[in-house]
Tab-separated table of C-alpha atoms and ligand atoms in Angstrom:
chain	number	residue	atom	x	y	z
A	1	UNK	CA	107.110	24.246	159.559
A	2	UNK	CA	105.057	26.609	160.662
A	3	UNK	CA	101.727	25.507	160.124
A	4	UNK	CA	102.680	22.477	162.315
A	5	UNK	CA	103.533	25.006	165.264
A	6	UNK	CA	100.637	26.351	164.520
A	7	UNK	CA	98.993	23.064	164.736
A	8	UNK	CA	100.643	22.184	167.825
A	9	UNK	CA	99.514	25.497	169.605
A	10	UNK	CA	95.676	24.624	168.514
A	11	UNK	CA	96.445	20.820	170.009
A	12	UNK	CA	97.563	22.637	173.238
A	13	UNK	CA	94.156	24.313	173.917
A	14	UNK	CA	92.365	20.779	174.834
A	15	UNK	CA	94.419	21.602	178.139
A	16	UNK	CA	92.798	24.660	178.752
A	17	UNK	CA	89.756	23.246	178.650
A	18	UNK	CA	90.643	20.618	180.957
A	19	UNK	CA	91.974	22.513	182.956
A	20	UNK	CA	89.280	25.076	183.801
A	21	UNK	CA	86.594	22.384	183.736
A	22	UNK	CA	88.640	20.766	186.550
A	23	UNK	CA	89.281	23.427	188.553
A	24	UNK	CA	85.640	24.517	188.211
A	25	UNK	CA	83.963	21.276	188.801
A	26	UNK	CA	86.568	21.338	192.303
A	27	UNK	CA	84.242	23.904	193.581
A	28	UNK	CA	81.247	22.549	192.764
A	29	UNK	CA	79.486	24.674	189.449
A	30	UNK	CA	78.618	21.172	187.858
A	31	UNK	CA	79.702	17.576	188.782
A	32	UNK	CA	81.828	15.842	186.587
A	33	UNK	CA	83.898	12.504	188.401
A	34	UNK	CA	85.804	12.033	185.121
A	35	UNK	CA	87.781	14.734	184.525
A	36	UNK	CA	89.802	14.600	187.540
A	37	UNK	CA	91.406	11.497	185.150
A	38	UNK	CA	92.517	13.774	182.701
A	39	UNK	CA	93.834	16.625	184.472
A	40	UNK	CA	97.177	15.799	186.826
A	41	UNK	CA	95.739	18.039	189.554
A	42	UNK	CA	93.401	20.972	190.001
A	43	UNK	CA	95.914	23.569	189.269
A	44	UNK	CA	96.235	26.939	190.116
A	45	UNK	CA	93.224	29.359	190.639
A	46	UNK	CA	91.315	30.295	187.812
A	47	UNK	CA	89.460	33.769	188.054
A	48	UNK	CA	85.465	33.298	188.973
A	49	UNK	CA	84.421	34.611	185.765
A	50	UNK	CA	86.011	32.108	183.610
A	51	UNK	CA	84.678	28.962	186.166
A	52	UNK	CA	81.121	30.689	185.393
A	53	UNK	CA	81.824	30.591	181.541
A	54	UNK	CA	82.451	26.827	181.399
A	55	UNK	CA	79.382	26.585	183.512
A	56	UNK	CA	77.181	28.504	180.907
A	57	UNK	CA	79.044	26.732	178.114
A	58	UNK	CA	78.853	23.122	179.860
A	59	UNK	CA	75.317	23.736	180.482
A	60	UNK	CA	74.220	25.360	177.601
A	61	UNK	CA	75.297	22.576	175.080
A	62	UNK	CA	74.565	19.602	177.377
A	63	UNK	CA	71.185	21.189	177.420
A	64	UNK	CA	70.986	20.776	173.526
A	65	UNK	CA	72.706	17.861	173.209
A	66	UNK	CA	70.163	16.243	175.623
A	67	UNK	CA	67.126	17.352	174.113
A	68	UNK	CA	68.370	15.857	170.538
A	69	UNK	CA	69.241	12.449	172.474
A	70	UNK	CA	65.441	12.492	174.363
A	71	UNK	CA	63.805	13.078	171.414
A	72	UNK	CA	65.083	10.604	169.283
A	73	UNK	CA	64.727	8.338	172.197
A	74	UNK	CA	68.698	7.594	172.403
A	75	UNK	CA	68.046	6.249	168.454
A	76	UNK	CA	70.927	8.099	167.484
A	77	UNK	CA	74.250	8.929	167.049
A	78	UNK	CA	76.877	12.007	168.934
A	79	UNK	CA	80.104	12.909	166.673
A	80	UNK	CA	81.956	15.151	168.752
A	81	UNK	CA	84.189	16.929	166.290
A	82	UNK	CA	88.020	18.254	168.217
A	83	UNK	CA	86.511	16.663	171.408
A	84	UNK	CA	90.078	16.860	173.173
A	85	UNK	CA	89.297	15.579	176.424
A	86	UNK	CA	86.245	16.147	176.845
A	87	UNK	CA	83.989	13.757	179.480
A	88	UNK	CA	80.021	13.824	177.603
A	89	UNK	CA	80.519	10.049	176.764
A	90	UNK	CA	80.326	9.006	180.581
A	91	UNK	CA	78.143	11.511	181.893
A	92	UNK	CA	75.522	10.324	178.999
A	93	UNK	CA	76.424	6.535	180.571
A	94	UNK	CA	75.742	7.090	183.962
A	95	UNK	CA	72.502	9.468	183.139
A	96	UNK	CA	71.113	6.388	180.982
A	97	UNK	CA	71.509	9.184	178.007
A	98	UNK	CA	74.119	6.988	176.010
A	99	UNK	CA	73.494	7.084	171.974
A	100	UNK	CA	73.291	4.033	169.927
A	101	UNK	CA	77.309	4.982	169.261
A	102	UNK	CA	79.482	7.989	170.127
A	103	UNK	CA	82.111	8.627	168.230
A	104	UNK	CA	84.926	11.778	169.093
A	105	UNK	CA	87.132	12.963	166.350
A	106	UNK	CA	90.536	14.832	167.408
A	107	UNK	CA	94.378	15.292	165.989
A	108	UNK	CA	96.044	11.709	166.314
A	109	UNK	CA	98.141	12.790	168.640
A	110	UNK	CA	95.830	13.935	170.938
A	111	UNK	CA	93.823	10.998	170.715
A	112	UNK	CA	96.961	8.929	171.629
A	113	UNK	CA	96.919	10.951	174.867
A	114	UNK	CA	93.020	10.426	175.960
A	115	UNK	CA	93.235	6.747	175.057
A	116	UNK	CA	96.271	6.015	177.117
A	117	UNK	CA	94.483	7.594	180.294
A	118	UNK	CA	91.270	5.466	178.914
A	119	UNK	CA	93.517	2.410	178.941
A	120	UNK	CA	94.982	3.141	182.154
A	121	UNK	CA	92.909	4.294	184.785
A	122	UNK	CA	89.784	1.730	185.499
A	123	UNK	CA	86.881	4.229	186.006
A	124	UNK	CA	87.202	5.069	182.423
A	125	UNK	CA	87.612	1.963	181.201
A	126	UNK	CA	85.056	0.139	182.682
A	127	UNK	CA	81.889	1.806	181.474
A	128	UNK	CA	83.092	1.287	177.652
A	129	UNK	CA	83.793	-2.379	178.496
A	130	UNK	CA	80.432	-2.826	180.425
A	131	UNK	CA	78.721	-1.541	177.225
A	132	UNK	CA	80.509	-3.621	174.968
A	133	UNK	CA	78.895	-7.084	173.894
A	134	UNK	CA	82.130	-8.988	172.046
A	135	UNK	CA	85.681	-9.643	172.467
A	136	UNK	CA	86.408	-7.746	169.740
A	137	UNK	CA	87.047	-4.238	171.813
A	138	UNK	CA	89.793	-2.141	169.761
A	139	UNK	CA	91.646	-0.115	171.437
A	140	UNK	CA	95.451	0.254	170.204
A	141	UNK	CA	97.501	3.366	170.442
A	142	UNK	CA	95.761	5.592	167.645
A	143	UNK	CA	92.364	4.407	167.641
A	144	UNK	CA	89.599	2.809	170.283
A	145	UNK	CA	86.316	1.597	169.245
A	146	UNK	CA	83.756	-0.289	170.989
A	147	UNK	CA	79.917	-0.967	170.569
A	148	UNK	CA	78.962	2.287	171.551
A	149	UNK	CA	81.998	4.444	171.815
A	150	UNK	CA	84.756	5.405	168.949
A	151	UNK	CA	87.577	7.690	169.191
A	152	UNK	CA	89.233	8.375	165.621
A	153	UNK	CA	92.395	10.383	164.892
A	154	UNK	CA	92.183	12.892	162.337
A	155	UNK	CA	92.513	15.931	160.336
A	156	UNK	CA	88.490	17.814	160.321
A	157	UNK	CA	90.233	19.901	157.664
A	158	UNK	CA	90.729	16.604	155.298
A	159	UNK	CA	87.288	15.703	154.359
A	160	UNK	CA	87.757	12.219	152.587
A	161	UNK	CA	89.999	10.867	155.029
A	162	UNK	CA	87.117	11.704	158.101
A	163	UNK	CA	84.279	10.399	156.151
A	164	UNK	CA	86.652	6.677	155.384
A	165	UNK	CA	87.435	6.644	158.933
A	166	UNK	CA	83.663	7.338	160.302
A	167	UNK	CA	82.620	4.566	157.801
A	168	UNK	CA	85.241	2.638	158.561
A	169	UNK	CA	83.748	2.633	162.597
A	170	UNK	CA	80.540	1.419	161.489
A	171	UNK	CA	79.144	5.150	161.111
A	172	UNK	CA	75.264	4.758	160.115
A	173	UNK	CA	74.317	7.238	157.573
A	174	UNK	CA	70.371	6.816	158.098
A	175	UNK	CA	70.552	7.244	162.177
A	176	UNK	CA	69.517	10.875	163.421
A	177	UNK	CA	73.227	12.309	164.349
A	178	UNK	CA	74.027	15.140	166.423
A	179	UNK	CA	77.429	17.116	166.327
A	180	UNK	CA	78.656	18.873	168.854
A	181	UNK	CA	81.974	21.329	168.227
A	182	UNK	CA	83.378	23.230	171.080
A	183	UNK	CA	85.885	25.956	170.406
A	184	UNK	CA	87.037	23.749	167.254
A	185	UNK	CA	85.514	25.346	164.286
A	186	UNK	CA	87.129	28.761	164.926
A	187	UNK	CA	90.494	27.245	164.659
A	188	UNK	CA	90.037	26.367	160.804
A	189	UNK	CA	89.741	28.482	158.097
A	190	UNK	CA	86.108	29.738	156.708
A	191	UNK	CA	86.371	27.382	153.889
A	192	UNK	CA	87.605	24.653	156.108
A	193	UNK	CA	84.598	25.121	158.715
A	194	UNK	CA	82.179	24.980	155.902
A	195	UNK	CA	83.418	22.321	153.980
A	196	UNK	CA	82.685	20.528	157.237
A	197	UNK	CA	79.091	21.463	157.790
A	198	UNK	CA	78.275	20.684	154.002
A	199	UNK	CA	79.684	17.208	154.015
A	200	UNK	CA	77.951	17.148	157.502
A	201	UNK	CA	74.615	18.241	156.039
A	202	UNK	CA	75.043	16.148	152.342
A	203	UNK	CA	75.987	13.012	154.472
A	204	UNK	CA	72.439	13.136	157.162
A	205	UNK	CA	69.576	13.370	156.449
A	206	UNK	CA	68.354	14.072	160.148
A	207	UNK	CA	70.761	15.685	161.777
A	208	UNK	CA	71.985	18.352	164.564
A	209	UNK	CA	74.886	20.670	164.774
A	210	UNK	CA	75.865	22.232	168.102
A	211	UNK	CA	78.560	24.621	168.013
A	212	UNK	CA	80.485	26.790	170.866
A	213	UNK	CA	82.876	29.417	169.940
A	214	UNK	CA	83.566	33.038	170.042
A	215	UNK	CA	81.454	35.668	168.765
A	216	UNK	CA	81.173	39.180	168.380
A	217	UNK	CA	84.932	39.508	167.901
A	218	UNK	CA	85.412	42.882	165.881
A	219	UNK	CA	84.909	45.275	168.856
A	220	UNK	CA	88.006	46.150	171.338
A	221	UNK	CA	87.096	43.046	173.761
A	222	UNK	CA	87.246	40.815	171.120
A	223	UNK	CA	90.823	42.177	169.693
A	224	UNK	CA	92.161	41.592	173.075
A	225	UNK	CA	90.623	37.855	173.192
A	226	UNK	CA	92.481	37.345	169.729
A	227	UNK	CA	95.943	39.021	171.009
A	228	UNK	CA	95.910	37.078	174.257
A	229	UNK	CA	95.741	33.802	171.417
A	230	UNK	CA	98.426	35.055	169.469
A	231	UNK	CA	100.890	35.256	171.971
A	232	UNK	CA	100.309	31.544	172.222
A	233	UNK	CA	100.874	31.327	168.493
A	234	UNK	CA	97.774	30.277	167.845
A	235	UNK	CA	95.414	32.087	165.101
A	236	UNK	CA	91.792	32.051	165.025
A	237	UNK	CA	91.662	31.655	161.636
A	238	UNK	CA	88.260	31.229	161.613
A	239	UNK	CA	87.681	34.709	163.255
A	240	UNK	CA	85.628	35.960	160.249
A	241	UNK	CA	82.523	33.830	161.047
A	242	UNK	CA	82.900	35.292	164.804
A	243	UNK	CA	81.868	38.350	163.697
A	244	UNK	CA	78.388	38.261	164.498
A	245	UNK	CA	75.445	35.420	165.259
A	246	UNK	CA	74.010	36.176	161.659
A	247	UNK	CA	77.414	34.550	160.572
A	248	UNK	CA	77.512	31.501	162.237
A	249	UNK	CA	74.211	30.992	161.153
A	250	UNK	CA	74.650	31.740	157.517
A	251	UNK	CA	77.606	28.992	157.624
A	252	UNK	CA	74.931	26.387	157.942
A	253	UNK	CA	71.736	28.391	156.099
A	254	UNK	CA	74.601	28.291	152.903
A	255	UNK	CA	75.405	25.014	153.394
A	256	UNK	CA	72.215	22.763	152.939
A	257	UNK	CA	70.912	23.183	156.772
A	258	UNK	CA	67.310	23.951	156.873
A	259	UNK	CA	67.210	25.933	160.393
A	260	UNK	CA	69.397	27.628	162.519
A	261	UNK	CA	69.810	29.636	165.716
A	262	UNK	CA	72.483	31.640	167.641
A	263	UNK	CA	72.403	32.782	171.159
A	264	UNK	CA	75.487	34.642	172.912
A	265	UNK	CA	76.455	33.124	175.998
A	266	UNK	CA	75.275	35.843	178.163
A	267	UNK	CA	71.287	35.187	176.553
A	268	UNK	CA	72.153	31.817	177.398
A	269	UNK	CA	73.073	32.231	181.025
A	270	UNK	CA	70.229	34.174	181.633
A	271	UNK	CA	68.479	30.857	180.578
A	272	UNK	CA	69.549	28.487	182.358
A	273	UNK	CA	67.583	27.635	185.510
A	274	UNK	CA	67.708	30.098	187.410
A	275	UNK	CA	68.080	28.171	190.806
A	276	UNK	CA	71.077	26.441	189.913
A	277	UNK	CA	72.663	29.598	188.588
A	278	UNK	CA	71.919	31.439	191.962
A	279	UNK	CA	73.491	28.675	193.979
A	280	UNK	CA	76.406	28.413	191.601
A	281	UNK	CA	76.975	32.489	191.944
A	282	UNK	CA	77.160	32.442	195.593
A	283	UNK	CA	80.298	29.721	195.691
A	284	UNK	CA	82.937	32.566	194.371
A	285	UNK	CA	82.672	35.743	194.945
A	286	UNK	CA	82.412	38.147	191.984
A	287	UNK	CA	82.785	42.019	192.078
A	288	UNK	CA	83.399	43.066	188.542
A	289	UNK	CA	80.234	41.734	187.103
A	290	UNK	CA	80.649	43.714	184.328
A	291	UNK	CA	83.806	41.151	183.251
A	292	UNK	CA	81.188	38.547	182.903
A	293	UNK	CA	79.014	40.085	181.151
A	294	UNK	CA	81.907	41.050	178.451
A	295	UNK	CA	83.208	37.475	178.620
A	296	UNK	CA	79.885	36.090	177.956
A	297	UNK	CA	79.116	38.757	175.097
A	298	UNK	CA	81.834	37.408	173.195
A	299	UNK	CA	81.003	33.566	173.124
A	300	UNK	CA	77.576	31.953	171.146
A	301	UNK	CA	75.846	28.304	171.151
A	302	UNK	CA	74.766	28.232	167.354
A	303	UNK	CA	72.888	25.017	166.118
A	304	UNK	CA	71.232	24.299	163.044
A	305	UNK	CA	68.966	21.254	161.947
A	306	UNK	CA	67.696	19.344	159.161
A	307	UNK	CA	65.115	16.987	160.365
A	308	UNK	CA	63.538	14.711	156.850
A	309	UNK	CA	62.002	12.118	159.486
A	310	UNK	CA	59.900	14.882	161.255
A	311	UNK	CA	60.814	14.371	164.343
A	312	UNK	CA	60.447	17.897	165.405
A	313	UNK	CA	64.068	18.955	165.771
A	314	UNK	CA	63.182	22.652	164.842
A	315	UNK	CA	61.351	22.815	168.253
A	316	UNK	CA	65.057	21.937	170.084
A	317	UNK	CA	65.740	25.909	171.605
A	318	UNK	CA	66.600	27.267	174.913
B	401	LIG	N1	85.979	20.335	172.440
B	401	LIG	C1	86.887	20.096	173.560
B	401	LIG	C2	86.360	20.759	174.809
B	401	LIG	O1	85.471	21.605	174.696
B	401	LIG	O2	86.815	20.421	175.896
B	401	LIG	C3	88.298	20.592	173.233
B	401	LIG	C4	88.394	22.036	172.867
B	401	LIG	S1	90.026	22.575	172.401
B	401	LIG	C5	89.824	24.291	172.638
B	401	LIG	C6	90.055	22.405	170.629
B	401	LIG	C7	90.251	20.975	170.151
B	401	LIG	O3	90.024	20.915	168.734
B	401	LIG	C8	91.666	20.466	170.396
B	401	LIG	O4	91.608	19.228	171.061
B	401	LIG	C9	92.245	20.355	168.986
B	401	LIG	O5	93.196	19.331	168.868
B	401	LIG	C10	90.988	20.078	168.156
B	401	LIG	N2	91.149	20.454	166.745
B	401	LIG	C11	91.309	21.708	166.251
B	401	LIG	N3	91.486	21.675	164.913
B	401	LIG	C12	91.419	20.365	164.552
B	401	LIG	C13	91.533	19.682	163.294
B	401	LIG	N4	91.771	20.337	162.157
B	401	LIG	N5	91.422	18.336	163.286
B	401	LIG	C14	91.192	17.653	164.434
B	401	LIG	N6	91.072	18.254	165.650
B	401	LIG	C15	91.191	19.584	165.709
């Protein structure tokens, strides 16, 4: 049918993140010795521009994600929500940073995919055995969980079936959580996305959301980001909320969050330390800054907290 092409098409785009990150991470904008596990090789080229946009995204949410983990002194959980492929779980294990559990959420079938690389390459494996106390590891075709790391197959649009499943992995309801979606949200519909938060929101009662996604999307820039999409057949249909940072934020401020904030990506590069972001500019050449700027215009890092045990998560900014 053709909302499982379209489906399919939104599956694809954990590739393309891949991808990029391991191209980028090649030429040194942030180190990362897991990816190379999940991408066959380091592909073609990828334009400067788009290596420095996963380095302001990479380093932009870590930078969140991070501060939630410190101050809750690793007391906590991550849900990664459409994680794809994504690496956080063994970076946060070899920086000491690892939550009491992790958990990832993603389509079955590309869970399938990132547990068959887990199960056969070593230098994955190993650090979720190492951190595992039992023999009772699971890790079968559609499903891994371990003490502190779960992967889970499912549909973020079916809201029942995510909640059984999180339970289901030994999900602790009274633990501060952090979520973390990445160019996930924008690929459901308003009501979808929202339905998400809430349940998100009614289900913690100290609790983080980070989200990544596209932003400022009405103005000609934008229309050509959403074309470029389409030709792949696959529909923002979240686009609405990219309209401006006011509307990511009212998704959570309508939705039972008691705090939120929303940066564009080109705010956020400008805060990132400064040192790192001077060495990183002088590995590429760029000449059409301009490109960058535009490109980083038109992505945001919104988060939004509700903190009942005072732990000060209001303070967690830029
Ligand atoms: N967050 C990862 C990253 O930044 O590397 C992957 C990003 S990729 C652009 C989007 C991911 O969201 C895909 O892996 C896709 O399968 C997942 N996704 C989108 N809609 C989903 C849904 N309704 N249920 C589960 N996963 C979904």
């Amino acid at each position: 049918t053709d909302s499982d092409t379209a489906d399919e098409a939104v599956r694809a785009t954990c590739d393309d993140a891949t991808v990029c990150k391991r191209f980028a991470t090649s030429k040194g904008y942030w180190r990362d010795l897991y990816i190379q596990y999940f991408a066959r090789s380091v592909g073609e080229r990828k334009a400067p521009e788009i290596s420095r946009g996963y380095y302001a995204r990479v380093k932009g949410v870590n930078n969140l994600l991070d501060a939630f983990i410190r101050k809750t002194e690793c007391d906590c959980q991550v849900i990664n929500l459409g994680a794809g492929l994504d690496t956080t779980f063994w970076r946060l294990k070899e920086e000491n940073l690892l939550p009491r559990k992790y958990f990832e959420v993603d389509f079955p079938t590309v869970v399938a995919r990132k547990i068959h690389n887990i199960k056969t390459k070593p230098p994955l494996s190993k650090p979720i055995i190492e951190t595992h106390s039992t023999d009772s590891l699971l890790l079968d075709a559609h499903s891994l969980d371990s003490d502190r790391y779960c992967i889970i197959g499912a549909d973020l649009r079916d809201i029942s079936s995510l909640d059984e499943k999180l339970k289901k992995f030994q999900l602790n309801t009274e633990l501060p959580t952090v979520f973390v979606s990445e160019c996930v949200l924008v690929y459901m519909t308003p009501t979808h996305s929202s339905n998400l938060v809430c349940w998100a929101s009614d289900t913690f009662h100290t609790a983080m959301f980070i989200n990544y996604e596209q932003v400022n999307m009405s103005d000609r820039f934008g229309q050509v980001m959403i074309e470029n999409l389409q030709h792949r057949h696959c529909t923002l249909a979240g686009v609405e909320v990219c309209q401006s940072l006011d509307s990511q934020k009212d998704r959570y401020l309508k939705t039972g969050w008691e705090h939120a904030d929303a940066l564009d990506m080109m705010t956020v590069y400008s805060m990132l330390p400064q040192e790192d972001v001077e060495r990183i500019e002088r590995l590429e050449f760029l000449d059409e800054k301009e490109l960058l700027q535009q490109l980083l215009q038109h992505y945001s890092i919104c988060w939004a907290t509700k903190d009942k045990l005072n732990l000060g998560l209001v303070h967690l900014a830029f």
